Amino acid sequence: MCGIVGYIGNNNSVDYLLNGLKSLEYRGYDSAGLALIENNRINLIKSVGKVQALEDKLSNLSTSSTIGIAHTRWATHGKPTDENSHPHLDCKKEIAIVHNGIIENYLTLKKELIEKGHIFKSETDTEVIVHLLEEELSNITNNYEENLIKSVNIINKKLKGSYALNIIWSKTPDIIIGTRIKAPLLIGAYDDCNFFASDISAFIKYTDQVIYLDDYDVAVLKKDSIKLYDANNNEKYFNKITVDKNVNEATKNGLEHFMLKEIREQPHTVMATIESILENIDNAFGINLMDIKSVKNVLLIGCGTAYHAALVAKYWIEEFAGVPTQAELASEYKYRKIAQTDETLAVFISQSGETADTVAALEKAKLSGFKTVAICNVYSSTISRIADYTFFTKCGPEISVASTKAFTAQLASLFALSILIGKANKSLDDKDVIKLIRELSLIPKSIENIINDEKSIEGIAKKYYTEKSYIFLGRNVNYPIALEAALKLKEITYFQAEGFAAGEIKHGPIAMIEENTPVFSIMGYDSVYDKMLNASQEVIARGANVIAITDKEGNQHMIADIVDRIVIDNTPQYLSPILNIVALQLFAYHVAKLNGREIDQPRNLAKSVTVE
Ligand code: G6P
């Protein structure tokens, strides 16, 4: 995982590097560090904790270095300590590298390097790279730049795994080298300076000219030139792309947390997403109706929250289009044998468009010859560039690690896709389509009503926030919402929270119920209302406190034993997940706040998981 940034130009590099790291902190925030070249020596500064801790440490540093590389870490190998923080140095402290990814054969390489006399300072997989490079460069006495490029190509053949690297060497004080294999790395090109970064957010303030590296490219940045080499050291041609510079700086709008701001934005983000679909519904997902008509299977793939969106959409596609649909965890899809199916539409759902497991699953689906569509929130992201077509949700930047507005926008998009498949294969007629779209268009207003009712949800949070264990029950389309609500709560409160299909509790989970266990029952007045009442009564009989997430109709039929109720607008059952989750996001937020958690950057997590 991790974020990397490199700067070379005429100005002091530290501010550029720190700004870049702050934009990349969503990729991990266990530690941060940077390495500069000054007077032909490497200057290394690193600190455990967030980028702010590094910035504090740097406040006393006086430097005029115009070249540096920097890193914000999500720990994979070795605890978040100063030693394990990046950049890492070779034994002679002449080479510094930062790394995003995982080196799978690092143990074998480390053993060999130790036998050759290299001294390791960290527990990381990364450190083998810098010692390998040291080994390659040990006898070089001239043509430093050329030999450095050749050496990087040699170590690219020795390393196994996925990685993006930035490298500086004190003997080549006017260049930064970057290379990548299955991990993102791009170049930001400007008139008198150049950048490397894991994504454009790290340099978009300064330049919109971007060069994407291919796997095995070796790029050489000078302050006023860029060169790319292939794996055989031959210089290669590259394209510069102009990206949309209009990426708003994300601010909290005066609120305490991005998460709250993002929850409250949902009436607008869902509406903007729906409007963007309706602009050209038949072609919104890039595949024309004739092609969709022939689809015989749908595969929905994602991780975390995006996977929960996939689970909901499975119900929709089977209901509206009658097409067999599977929802898959990207991390599982890659490592199992897949039965080859004809006419499969594979849909990849990812807020960031960078999740390594989802990227890997997408590559596998493409090899199987499936039509691929991505639903992403970030322009120019890796997934959006690989998929045959991408629909972009219109959420704007989602900063809080726990995903909220991206989820509801994914749901709105998948609902529209389900309608489109049903329309194409004639499971739905024009009247059905119009009715469903109209119902979807009413959703933003009902989300707004939930947000206006935040005080009562906060009141329920105040009643339960000292509990350490929570259960969420749902059925049918709201079973995945039980899973997502539990995920939200555990991500930001660190409490135990489990979501179950309500029909399953009697097969085991009911054993967990103790006196006063809070059990959230998602029960609109729909086809499973009575079943949800049964499940609720079964847990009440064993001492649980049931909190109902219901609609106005359901509230009227509610049993007196269920005192705590979050009441949302009446809406068709199939659309209720988009509303229910908003209420439960607010509940999770307030429990976390009352417990004093670090809501936007919860411990151990990262927003974009770029390692498998
Ligand atoms: C991480 C984030 C989750 C997110 C998941 C998938 O685990 O913490 O919030 O749901 O990755 O991310 P993606 O960007 O692919 O939607």
XYZ file of C-alpha atoms and ligand atoms in Angstrom:
628
model
C 0.000 0.000 0.000
C 1.449 3.418 0.845
C 1.804 6.628 -1.113
C 4.966 7.842 -2.784
C 5.962 11.186 -4.192
C 9.150 12.538 -5.759
C 10.060 16.100 -6.711
C 12.919 17.528 -8.745
C 13.080 21.171 -9.794
C 14.526 24.564 -8.932
C 12.781 25.098 -5.605
C 13.182 23.659 -2.150
C 11.621 20.212 -2.472
C 10.324 19.843 1.099
C 7.058 21.759 0.685
C 6.206 19.938 -2.534
C 6.902 16.594 -0.920
C 4.866 17.374 2.216
C 1.921 18.647 0.189
C 2.093 15.536 -1.944
C 2.186 13.278 1.108
C -0.841 14.990 2.628
C -2.860 14.222 -0.502
C -1.678 10.633 -0.441
C -2.310 10.020 3.247
C -5.502 8.136 2.364
C -3.159 5.330 1.233
C -1.784 4.855 4.736
C -0.763 6.889 7.733
C 1.357 4.630 9.950
C 4.525 6.663 9.327
C 6.000 9.132 6.877
C 9.465 10.066 5.704
C 11.548 11.724 3.057
C 15.053 11.625 1.617
C 16.743 14.628 -0.003
C 20.026 14.983 -1.828
C 22.138 17.836 -0.587
C 25.861 18.387 -1.215
C 26.030 14.943 -2.795
C 24.768 13.283 0.372
C 21.448 11.750 1.314
C 19.572 13.475 4.111
C 16.943 11.181 5.655
C 14.107 12.292 7.935
C 11.281 10.026 9.040
C 8.701 9.781 11.731
C 6.162 7.331 13.072
C 2.575 8.558 12.791
C 0.859 10.849 10.355
C 2.419 13.302 7.912
C 1.837 16.039 10.498
C 4.383 14.358 12.796
C 6.939 14.436 9.977
C 6.108 18.057 9.264
C 6.655 18.928 12.935
C 10.006 17.184 12.850
C 10.971 19.079 9.701
C 10.165 22.486 11.156
C 13.749 22.859 12.407
C 15.337 21.578 9.210
C 17.163 24.107 7.129
C 17.657 22.801 3.623
C 17.764 24.088 0.094
C 17.630 20.670 -1.542
C 15.742 20.658 -4.830
C 15.445 16.881 -5.185
C 13.700 14.445 -2.886
C 11.484 11.406 -2.527
C 8.862 10.839 0.163
C 6.536 8.179 1.495
C 3.468 7.684 3.660
C 3.221 4.116 4.941
C 0.567 1.509 5.611
C 2.559 -1.193 7.349
C 2.696 -4.626 5.711
C 6.044 -6.081 6.797
C 7.132 -4.886 10.219
C 5.456 -2.660 12.772
C 5.093 1.102 12.340
C 8.479 2.114 13.805
C 11.098 4.651 12.727
C 13.327 1.835 11.444
C 10.571 0.353 9.310
C 9.526 3.730 7.896
C 10.538 4.652 4.372
C 12.793 5.819 2.744
C 15.283 2.981 3.197
C 19.015 3.322 2.628
C 21.756 0.979 1.478
C 24.704 0.141 3.746
C 26.782 3.077 2.475
C 23.844 5.512 2.779
C 24.219 6.537 -0.852
C 20.960 5.180 -2.255
C 17.472 5.908 -0.906
C 14.257 4.298 -2.046
C 10.544 4.529 -1.310
C 8.244 1.672 -2.177
C 4.551 0.977 -2.559
C 3.684 -2.709 -2.886
C 4.911 -6.068 -1.676
C 8.086 -7.976 -2.539
C 7.007 -11.597 -2.348
C 10.487 -13.173 -2.562
C 12.098 -10.836 -0.052
C 13.032 -13.530 2.456
C 15.147 -15.462 -0.070
C 16.756 -12.271 -1.344
C 17.410 -11.020 2.175
C 19.189 -14.239 3.100
C 21.427 -14.007 0.031
C 22.204 -10.356 0.695
C 23.025 -10.977 4.347
C 25.412 -13.755 3.249
C 27.093 -11.178 1.018
C 27.601 -8.921 4.044
C 24.705 -6.463 3.776
C 23.384 -5.164 7.058
C 19.624 -4.767 7.368
C 18.135 -2.183 9.684
C 14.420 -2.884 9.258
C 11.946 -5.765 9.136
C 10.520 -4.569 5.821
C 10.408 -6.344 2.494
C 11.403 -3.016 0.924
C 14.910 -2.949 2.312
C 16.026 -5.839 0.074
C 15.488 -3.579 -2.953
C 17.970 -0.958 -1.865
C 20.605 -3.551 -0.932
C 20.084 -5.338 -4.241
C 20.677 -2.077 -6.023
C 23.741 -1.390 -3.910
C 25.082 -4.762 -4.946
C 24.502 -3.992 -8.639
C 26.109 -0.582 -8.380
C 29.044 -1.582 -6.188
C 31.625 -1.673 -8.976
C 30.368 1.260 -10.983
C 32.868 4.090 -11.295
C 31.577 5.996 -14.312
C 28.474 6.529 -16.486
C 26.455 6.625 -13.302
C 23.087 7.464 -14.848
C 23.269 4.830 -17.554
C 24.418 2.202 -15.094
C 21.715 3.092 -12.621
C 19.047 2.548 -15.298
C 20.593 -0.796 -16.233
C 20.781 -1.830 -12.573
C 17.122 -0.993 -11.990
C 16.243 -3.178 -14.950
C 18.353 -5.993 -13.509
C 16.668 -5.842 -10.118
C 13.241 -5.648 -11.781
C 13.997 -9.135 -13.075
C 14.993 -10.393 -9.622
C 12.090 -8.994 -7.601
C 8.755 -10.811 -7.454
C 5.553 -9.088 -6.436
C 3.939 -5.759 -7.136
C 5.680 -2.490 -6.570
C 6.239 1.115 -7.496
C 9.603 2.637 -6.579
C 11.302 6.000 -6.445
C 15.073 5.911 -6.187
C 17.724 8.557 -5.614
C 21.484 7.999 -5.577
C 23.974 10.517 -4.248
C 26.195 9.878 -7.281
C 23.419 11.038 -9.629
C 22.245 14.133 -7.709
C 20.248 15.517 -10.616
C 17.897 12.585 -11.283
C 15.105 10.588 -9.661
C 14.347 7.138 -11.029
C 10.930 5.564 -10.922
C 9.741 2.125 -11.925
C 6.578 0.096 -11.430
C 5.172 -3.392 -11.736
C 1.452 -3.779 -11.010
C 1.350 -0.779 -8.681
C 0.461 2.760 -9.694
C 3.156 5.319 -10.505
C 2.790 8.335 -12.690
C 4.715 11.425 -13.653
C 3.532 15.007 -13.353
C 5.371 17.146 -15.880
C 5.876 20.871 -15.470
C 8.063 23.525 -17.101
C 10.913 23.610 -14.629
C 10.136 20.686 -12.353
C 8.804 17.144 -12.504
C 7.034 14.832 -10.090
C 6.536 11.159 -9.482
C 3.470 10.139 -7.495
C 1.111 7.287 -6.707
C -1.744 9.413 -8.027
C -2.384 12.821 -9.516
C -3.693 14.354 -6.288
C -0.072 14.709 -5.113
C 0.830 17.237 -7.823
C -2.402 18.385 -9.495
C -2.051 21.783 -7.801
C 1.035 22.384 -9.895
C 0.486 20.562 -13.168
C -2.180 18.754 -15.178
C 0.332 17.129 -17.585
C 0.517 13.445 -16.739
C 2.474 10.460 -18.020
C 1.340 7.000 -16.985
C 4.080 4.397 -16.678
C 3.633 0.872 -18.013
C 4.786 -2.154 -16.068
C 8.609 -2.485 -16.225
C 9.131 1.081 -17.463
C 12.110 2.832 -15.936
C 11.622 6.602 -15.898
C 14.340 9.170 -15.356
C 13.284 12.594 -14.132
C 15.507 15.633 -14.277
C 14.261 19.085 -13.423
C 13.809 19.899 -17.103
C 13.546 16.536 -18.845
C 11.800 13.170 -18.705
C 13.018 9.958 -20.272
C 11.461 6.508 -20.281
C 13.296 3.233 -20.870
C 11.945 -0.245 -21.483
C 13.111 -3.430 -19.753
C 15.989 -3.725 -22.261
C 17.312 -0.234 -21.520
C 16.010 1.192 -24.807
C 14.588 4.666 -24.658
C 10.876 4.667 -25.437
C 8.292 7.129 -26.647
C 5.641 8.312 -24.209
C 2.374 10.224 -24.278
C 1.603 13.182 -22.078
C -2.069 13.409 -21.109
C -3.849 16.511 -19.877
C -6.045 15.600 -16.919
C -8.918 17.553 -15.403
C -7.293 20.092 -13.107
C -10.614 20.989 -11.659
C -10.273 18.671 -8.685
C -11.601 20.634 -5.781
C -9.514 20.779 -2.685
C -11.504 18.751 -0.235
C -12.469 20.742 2.822
C -14.669 19.855 5.777
C -17.001 22.824 5.247
C -16.566 23.790 8.876
C -17.627 20.358 10.146
C -15.569 18.349 12.570
C -15.093 15.353 10.276
C -15.025 14.568 6.588
C -17.203 11.545 7.297
C -20.072 13.688 8.569
C -19.696 16.085 5.668
C -19.730 13.169 3.226
C -22.787 11.560 4.841
C -24.625 14.860 4.602
C -23.623 15.337 0.963
C -25.515 12.234 -0.117
C -28.743 13.873 -1.322
C -26.557 15.796 -3.786
C -24.098 13.069 -4.724
C -26.846 10.520 -5.352
C -28.801 13.083 -7.362
C -25.734 14.118 -9.378
C -25.015 10.467 -10.128
C -28.613 9.804 -11.199
C -28.603 12.922 -13.402
C -25.389 11.858 -15.031
C -26.946 8.456 -15.854
C -30.156 9.982 -17.130
C -28.266 12.251 -19.526
C -27.878 9.230 -21.750
C -29.273 6.221 -19.959
C -29.062 3.735 -22.836
C -25.362 4.338 -23.122
C -24.455 5.361 -19.590
C -22.377 2.240 -19.020
C -20.743 2.305 -22.436
C -22.197 -0.954 -23.688
C -25.000 -0.590 -26.177
C -28.362 -2.210 -25.601
C -27.765 -4.838 -28.297
C -24.662 -6.045 -26.470
C -26.374 -5.956 -23.093
C -29.276 -7.918 -24.537
C -27.048 -10.908 -25.130
C -25.616 -10.910 -21.594
C -26.266 -14.280 -19.981
C -24.371 -13.834 -16.725
C -23.381 -10.897 -14.623
C -20.391 -10.872 -12.334
C -20.151 -8.081 -9.757
C -16.784 -7.653 -8.083
C -15.434 -5.369 -5.381
C -13.858 -5.186 -1.931
C -15.180 -3.929 1.398
C -18.031 -1.505 0.964
C -17.953 -1.854 -2.826
C -18.522 -5.603 -2.387
C -21.617 -4.845 -0.321
C -22.904 -2.710 -3.202
C -22.336 -5.740 -5.442
C -24.364 -7.939 -3.061
C -27.320 -5.546 -3.214
C -27.150 -5.327 -7.011
C -27.316 -9.115 -7.314
C -30.888 -8.936 -5.971
C -31.750 -6.137 -8.403
C -30.365 -7.739 -11.554
C -32.017 -11.068 -10.868
C -35.316 -9.318 -10.039
C -35.432 -6.812 -12.898
C -33.551 -8.648 -15.624
C -33.752 -12.323 -14.650
C -30.064 -12.750 -15.456
C -28.039 -15.068 -13.194
C -25.729 -12.831 -11.185
C -22.839 -13.492 -8.863
C -21.318 -11.060 -6.404
C -17.670 -11.867 -5.703
C -14.979 -10.603 -3.418
C -12.137 -9.493 -5.663
C -9.594 -11.117 -3.353
C -11.305 -14.499 -3.763
C -12.001 -14.237 -7.468
C -8.373 -14.030 -8.408
C -7.316 -17.190 -6.613
C -9.915 -19.713 -7.646
C -10.695 -21.594 -10.808
C -13.472 -19.802 -12.645
C -15.918 -21.736 -14.810
C -15.783 -20.082 -18.225
C -19.190 -18.631 -19.078
C -20.313 -17.132 -22.370
C -21.645 -13.613 -22.686
C -20.577 -12.525 -19.230
C -20.727 -8.914 -18.201
C -18.200 -8.314 -15.419
C -18.759 -5.174 -13.356
C -15.973 -3.840 -11.152
C -16.962 -1.534 -8.355
C -14.361 0.640 -6.681
C -14.439 4.119 -5.197
C -10.728 4.707 -5.662
C -10.224 2.629 -8.784
C -6.895 1.557 -7.271
C -7.721 -1.390 -5.006
C -5.101 -4.006 -5.893
C -7.403 -7.015 -5.481
C -10.014 -5.435 -7.737
C -7.382 -4.532 -10.329
C -6.132 -8.133 -10.296
C -9.670 -9.524 -10.647
C -10.340 -7.147 -13.539
C -7.213 -8.307 -15.324
C -8.291 -11.907 -14.858
C -11.803 -11.193 -16.178
C -10.325 -9.499 -19.228
C -8.177 -12.557 -19.903
C -11.377 -14.631 -19.779
C -12.771 -12.439 -22.543
C -15.566 -10.952 -20.433
C -16.996 -7.537 -21.230
C -15.821 -5.319 -18.413
C -17.442 -2.246 -16.948
C -16.104 -0.287 -13.994
C -18.032 1.880 -11.585
C -15.456 4.249 -10.096
C -15.324 7.601 -8.404
C -11.825 8.678 -9.421
C -11.002 9.801 -12.933
C -7.905 8.321 -14.574
C -7.672 5.637 -11.884
C -6.066 2.306 -12.765
C -9.355 0.365 -12.906
C -10.990 3.004 -15.099
C -8.084 2.777 -17.521
C -8.161 -1.021 -17.760
C -11.919 -1.653 -17.976
C -13.611 -1.570 -21.378
C -15.816 1.195 -20.097
C -16.189 3.180 -16.882
C -19.153 4.935 -15.392
C -17.950 7.593 -12.943
C -20.049 8.209 -9.860
C -20.407 11.913 -9.159
C -19.350 12.096 -5.539
C -16.327 14.368 -5.655
C -13.383 13.371 -3.479
C -14.253 10.974 -0.659
C -11.687 11.623 2.062
C -12.972 9.747 5.106
C -11.532 6.239 5.132
C -14.948 4.760 5.898
C -16.848 4.977 2.632
C -20.313 6.544 2.704
C -21.284 8.714 -0.254
C -19.415 6.484 -2.699
C -21.529 3.522 -1.535
C -24.901 5.177 -2.118
C -23.728 6.483 -5.504
C -22.564 2.973 -6.420
C -25.995 1.670 -5.440
C -27.782 4.281 -7.558
C -25.546 3.402 -10.522
C -26.066 -0.339 -10.097
C -29.819 0.152 -9.805
C -29.768 1.955 -13.158
C -27.570 -0.745 -14.676
C -30.037 -3.412 -13.487
C -32.893 -1.532 -15.143
C -30.869 -1.240 -18.322
C -30.189 -4.967 -18.482
C -33.898 -5.647 -17.843
C -34.836 -3.199 -20.580
C -32.352 -4.690 -23.046
C -33.524 -8.273 -22.581
C -37.167 -7.192 -22.407
C -37.775 -8.342 -18.851
C -38.936 -4.759 -18.298
C -41.164 -2.801 -20.638
C -40.968 0.963 -21.129
C -43.586 1.592 -18.461
C -41.624 -0.426 -15.905
C -38.465 1.464 -16.758
C -40.141 4.855 -16.350
C -41.654 3.815 -13.021
C -38.342 2.523 -11.644
C -36.426 5.608 -12.744
C -39.040 7.855 -11.188
C -38.783 5.951 -7.902
C -34.986 6.210 -8.008
C -35.236 9.957 -8.618
C -37.221 10.372 -5.382
C -34.457 8.807 -3.304
C -32.307 11.950 -2.817
C -35.229 13.754 -1.153
C -35.773 10.829 1.226
C -32.055 10.804 2.059
C -32.375 14.475 2.909
C -35.239 13.652 5.267
C -33.024 11.142 7.097
C -30.273 13.713 7.417
C -32.773 16.205 8.802
C -33.620 13.566 11.412
C -29.970 13.216 12.503
C -30.743 14.402 16.050
C -32.973 11.410 16.763
C -30.334 9.005 15.399
C -27.757 10.745 17.588
C -30.159 10.234 20.494
C -30.141 6.474 19.902
C -26.341 6.559 19.649
C -26.221 8.308 23.038
C -28.289 5.502 24.517
C -26.057 2.698 23.215
C -22.554 4.083 22.674
C -21.066 2.401 25.733
C -21.941 -1.070 24.390
C -19.025 -3.044 22.979
C -20.922 -5.437 20.712
C -23.642 -4.783 18.111
C -25.708 -6.973 15.808
C -27.408 -5.916 12.555
C -30.147 -8.005 10.955
C -31.615 -7.686 7.487
C -33.190 -9.851 4.839
C -33.434 -9.786 1.077
C -31.953 -6.526 -0.327
C -31.266 -5.347 3.199
C -29.135 -8.317 4.184
C -26.096 -6.668 2.541
C -27.056 -3.463 4.358
C -26.762 -5.332 7.666
C -23.229 -6.295 6.582
C -22.367 -2.755 5.507
C -23.785 -1.201 8.690
C -21.677 -3.584 10.778
C -18.600 -2.788 8.693
C -19.141 0.968 9.173
C -19.480 0.567 12.905
C -16.414 -1.652 13.310
C -14.252 0.504 11.034
C -14.715 3.673 13.035
C -15.557 2.502 16.574
C -13.345 -0.641 16.769
C -16.234 -2.407 18.525
C -17.429 -5.835 17.576
C -20.256 -5.533 15.068
C -21.745 -8.322 12.995
C -24.325 -8.300 10.248
C -26.495 -11.339 9.596
C -29.277 -12.454 7.313
C -32.102 -12.415 9.840
C -33.195 -15.933 8.862
C -29.791 -17.243 9.832
C -29.600 -16.067 13.431
C -31.303 -19.171 14.745
C -28.536 -21.213 13.111
C -25.845 -19.887 15.420
C -25.562 -16.145 15.913
C -28.435 -16.058 18.415
C -26.039 -17.660 20.886
C -24.274 -14.288 21.058
C -27.320 -12.485 22.459
C -26.964 -11.359 26.055
C -29.028 -9.097 28.270
C -29.206 -5.671 26.538
C -27.240 -6.592 23.390
C -28.213 -3.936 20.829
C -29.714 -5.584 17.745
C -30.594 -3.417 14.750
C -33.481 -4.824 12.775
C -33.815 -3.404 9.254
C -37.526 -3.796 8.668
C -39.434 -1.633 6.239
C -43.054 -2.624 5.664
C -42.224 -5.001 2.838
C -42.233 -8.667 1.805
C -40.091 -9.693 4.787
C -41.548 -7.420 7.477
C -43.264 -10.263 9.312
C -40.146 -12.407 9.133
C -38.093 -9.527 10.530
C -40.611 -9.155 13.355
C -40.191 -12.858 14.136
C -36.434 -12.563 14.277
C -36.692 -9.419 16.402
C -39.002 -11.145 18.860
C -36.681 -14.130 19.075
C -33.788 -11.916 20.152
C -35.961 -9.796 22.459
C -37.006 -13.026 24.183
C -33.320 -13.579 24.948
C -32.728 -10.132 26.396
C -31.696 -8.073 23.347
C -32.628 -4.426 22.873
C -33.991 -4.164 19.360
C -33.655 -0.920 17.434
C -35.832 -0.900 14.311
C -34.858 0.833 11.091
C -38.283 1.031 9.564
C -40.467 3.159 7.302
C -43.590 5.119 8.219
C -45.871 2.206 7.357
C -43.707 -0.253 9.272
C -43.707 2.074 12.268
C -47.478 1.910 12.451
C -47.427 -1.878 12.606
C -44.491 -2.078 15.017
C -44.746 -4.059 18.221
C -44.590 -2.116 21.480
C -41.533 -4.105 22.626
C -39.442 -2.242 20.068
C -39.095 1.193 21.580
C -36.130 2.584 19.650
C -37.025 3.285 16.039
C -35.400 5.133 13.193
C -38.221 5.926 10.798
C -37.522 6.670 7.147
C -39.835 7.508 4.237
C -41.925 4.770 2.670
C -40.096 3.550 -0.401
C -40.257 0.384 -2.506
C -38.405 -2.460 -0.839
C -35.848 -2.688 -3.657
C -34.731 0.919 -3.130
C -34.785 0.877 0.663
C -31.092 -0.144 1.018
C -30.001 3.310 -0.162
C -32.005 4.930 2.628
C -31.406 2.438 5.408
C -27.640 2.671 5.095
C -27.655 6.463 5.436
C -29.411 6.157 8.802
C -26.934 3.498 9.916
C -23.925 5.517 8.723
C -25.119 8.336 10.984
C -25.516 5.922 13.884
C -21.954 4.609 13.412
C -20.612 8.148 13.134
C -22.210 9.278 16.394
C -21.155 6.178 18.338
C -17.577 6.740 17.153
C -17.737 10.424 18.038
C -19.123 9.753 21.497
C -16.262 7.338 22.034
C -13.702 9.917 20.914
C -12.420 7.887 17.946
C -10.298 9.225 15.108
C -13.180 9.036 12.716
C -11.648 10.067 9.391
C -8.495 7.999 9.768
C -9.289 4.970 11.927
C -6.416 2.914 13.245
C -4.876 0.235 11.004
C -6.919 1.186 7.931
C -6.239 2.957 4.660
C -8.656 4.340 2.143
C -7.089 2.758 -0.876
C -5.623 -0.701 -0.448
C -3.022 -0.992 -3.153
C -1.481 -4.275 -2.012
C -3.043 -7.687 -2.463
C -10.620 -0.123 1.818
C -11.442 1.014 2.384
C -12.924 0.667 2.276
C -13.281 0.367 0.838
C -12.396 -0.747 0.249
C -12.564 -0.847 -1.251
O -10.714 -1.230 2.633
O -11.090 1.254 3.737
O -13.675 1.784 2.717
O -14.606 -0.039 0.763
O -11.022 -0.441 0.483
O -12.098 0.343 -1.828
P -12.466 0.842 -3.269
O -11.693 2.109 -3.441
O -12.021 -0.243 -4.210
O -13.929 1.051 -3.309
